[in-house]
Amino acid sequence: MTEKMLKFVGIKKETPIKIDSESRISNFHEIYKEFIENKASEQASRCSQCGTPFCQVHCPLHNNIPDWLKLTAEGRLEEAYRLSSSTNSMPEVCGSICPQDRLCEGNCVIEQSGHGTVTIGAVEKYITNTAWNNGWVETIKPEKELSESVAIIGAGPAGLAAAEQLRQKGYQITIYDRYDRAGGLLIYGIPNFKLDKSSVQRRTKLYQDSGIKFIQNFEVGKDSTLEELKEKHDAILIATGVYKAREIDVPGKDLKNVFPAMQFLTASNRKGLGDKVSSFDNGTLNAEGKDVVVIGGGDTAMDCVRTAIRQKAKSVSCLYRRDKKNMPGSEREVQNAEEEGVKFIWLSSPKEFLGKDKVEKVIYDKMRLGEPDSSGRQSPKIIQGAQKDLPADLVIKALGFDPEDIPNLFSEPKLEVSKWGTIKTDLKTMRTNIRGVFAAGDIVRGASLVVWAIRDGRDAAKEIHKYLKVKREQSSVQAA
Ligand SMILES: Cc1cc2nc3c(=O)[nH]c(=O)nc-3n(C[C@H](O)[C@H](O)[C@H](O)COP(=O)(O)OP(=O)(O)OC[C@H]3O[C@@H](n4cnc5c(N)ncnc54)[C@H](O)[C@@H]3O)c2cc1C
Ligand code: SF4
C-alpha cells in the first residue's frame, strides 16, 4: 500500500508492517474494506473537476474519470457504473492492478500540486463491485443476431474484451484457449493477493451466459492450424500473449530448484484456486522455510518476491543488475516489497549457481552503470573482482518474456512478425498480412499491461466489425 493510501486510512508511514504473511494479508483486506466502504465517495469528491483531465488522457482507455468521480461523489453509483463500463470492459480488474502511479493517478492535478492523488483506481473498483452486488451488471443481449462467426485465439484480457464488444454487435464468438481456465495472465500470472480471481471468473461466466463459446484446453498449433480455423470462421483474432521466458546463461542454470517465474506463479495461483498441485504440495515450488533468490527487476519479479514472502520463505532477496532508480518495475510495487521485508541487492548480476544436485548458492558480480546505450539507458558493467554470494534453496528467474514462434506454431509461415517476434499489424486496422486475421494485446505490443490489452481488444473488435460489414455488403451486391 502506498504511503498516501496508508495516510488516507489513518496509518502513519512509520508504522512497521508485519512480515508475517497471513496477518499482513488479512490486515490488508480489513484496511481496504474500511477504505472502500467509508471513503470512496469522499475520495471521489476530492476531484477538483479541474477541466484539464490529464488523468483521462493518461488512462489508455481514456475513461471519463472526472464524470464518474462526480457521479460517485453525488451517490449516483449506477450511473457512475454505466459510464465507467462504457469505455472499460473490466473496470474492477483495472482498478485493482493498473499501475495507477504511472497512468491516471500519477497525472492527477491534485497529485501534481502535492496534495495526494484522488485514488481513482480504488473508486473505479468500488463502483463496479457495487454494480455486481446490486445486479446492475447484465448479460449481453445483442439487438440482432448476426450469422458471421469470429474465432478468438487466447482468453486473456485482449481476447475477452474483443469478444465482449463483438458479441454486443451480435456476432457468434468462439474463444479457443490452451489453458483449462479463461483469463490468461489474469488467472495464472498475476498473484491472487493483487487480483481476486473470482472477479475474473464471474466475468467469464457472464460472457458464457451471453452466448460466447469457450473452448478450453485447445492449443492452436497442436489441436488445429490457423488455416483450419480460417475455414470455420469469418474472421480471426490472435490474442495469445507472450510466454517465452528469457533465460540466464550461467553455469549451474540447470540445477534443481531453479525455476522460471511463470512456473512458480502458476503453481501458487492454481493452489489459490483450489487445484491439487503436486509440485507445490511436495515442497518443490513452495517457498516456505527457504532462502529464495529472485532474479530480475520488473513487475513479474516483484510478484515473485511478494508471493515468496506470503509462502513464509526464510529470506527473500532480489538481484537486479541496475540501481533502484533504473528498475523497470512499478515504484509502488518495489515499495510494497521493501515494506514486506524483501532484501533488494541492486547493481548485481548472477554469475553462477552452485550446488551438488540442487542449487545451494548464488554467486553474483557487482555492477556499475556505464554509458547510455542506444535506448538511452545506462548499461550495466561488471566490476572485476567484486563477487559476492547468497545462500539459495530456490532461485526464480524473472527476466521477462518474448513471443513464441507463432508463424511456425500455427503452420502459417507467411504470417509476418517483427524482429522481436511480435505479430506485425497495421497500426490503424489491426490487420495482419493474412486476410481476415487480426491481432491484439501482448502478442503485438510485447509484454505490456492489462489496460492496454483491453484497449487493443476493443479496438480490434471495431476493426473486425468494419471488415465483416464490408464483406457482408460486398456479398449482397454480388448476390443481387
Ligand atoms: C506475473 C505477471 C504479473 C503482471 N502483473 C500485471 C499488473 O499488475 N498489472 C498489469 O496491468 N499488467 C500486469 N501484467 C501484464 C498483463 O498480465 C499482460 O499485459 C496482459 O495479460 C496481456 O493480455 P493478453 O490478452 O494480450 O495476453 P494473456 O493475458 O497472456 O492471454 C493470452 C492467452 O492466450 C492463450 N494462448 C497462448 N497461446 C495459445 C495457443 N497457441 N492456442 C490457444 N491459446 C493460446 C493463453 O493460454 C492465454 O490464456 C503482468 C504480467 C505477468 C507475467
Ligand atoms: S483503467 Fe487504469 S489507468 Fe484507466 S482510470 Fe482505471 S485504473 Fe486508471
XYZ file of C-alpha atoms and ligand atoms in Angstrom, residues 59-61 63 65 68 88 94-95 98 100 103-104 120-121 124 451, ligand 2:
25
model
C -5.621 6.355 -18.995
C -5.082 4.090 -22.050
C -8.878 3.665 -22.264
C -12.023 6.607 -19.194
C -12.814 9.725 -14.874
C -17.774 9.132 -12.906
C -13.696 -0.303 -19.962
C -8.038 -2.325 -13.897
C -8.968 -0.590 -10.644
C -3.269 -0.878 -13.186
C -2.036 3.968 -11.489
C -1.144 6.336 -15.507
C -4.250 8.135 -14.250
C -9.038 6.754 -8.916
C -8.344 3.010 -9.220
C -13.299 2.522 -10.095
C -5.332 -1.987 -19.582
S -8.251 1.836 -16.375
Fe -6.343 2.031 -15.192
S -5.421 3.941 -15.904
Fe -7.580 3.971 -16.546
S -8.720 5.019 -14.869
Fe -8.770 2.830 -14.421
S -7.018 2.469 -13.078
Fe -6.652 4.441 -14.075
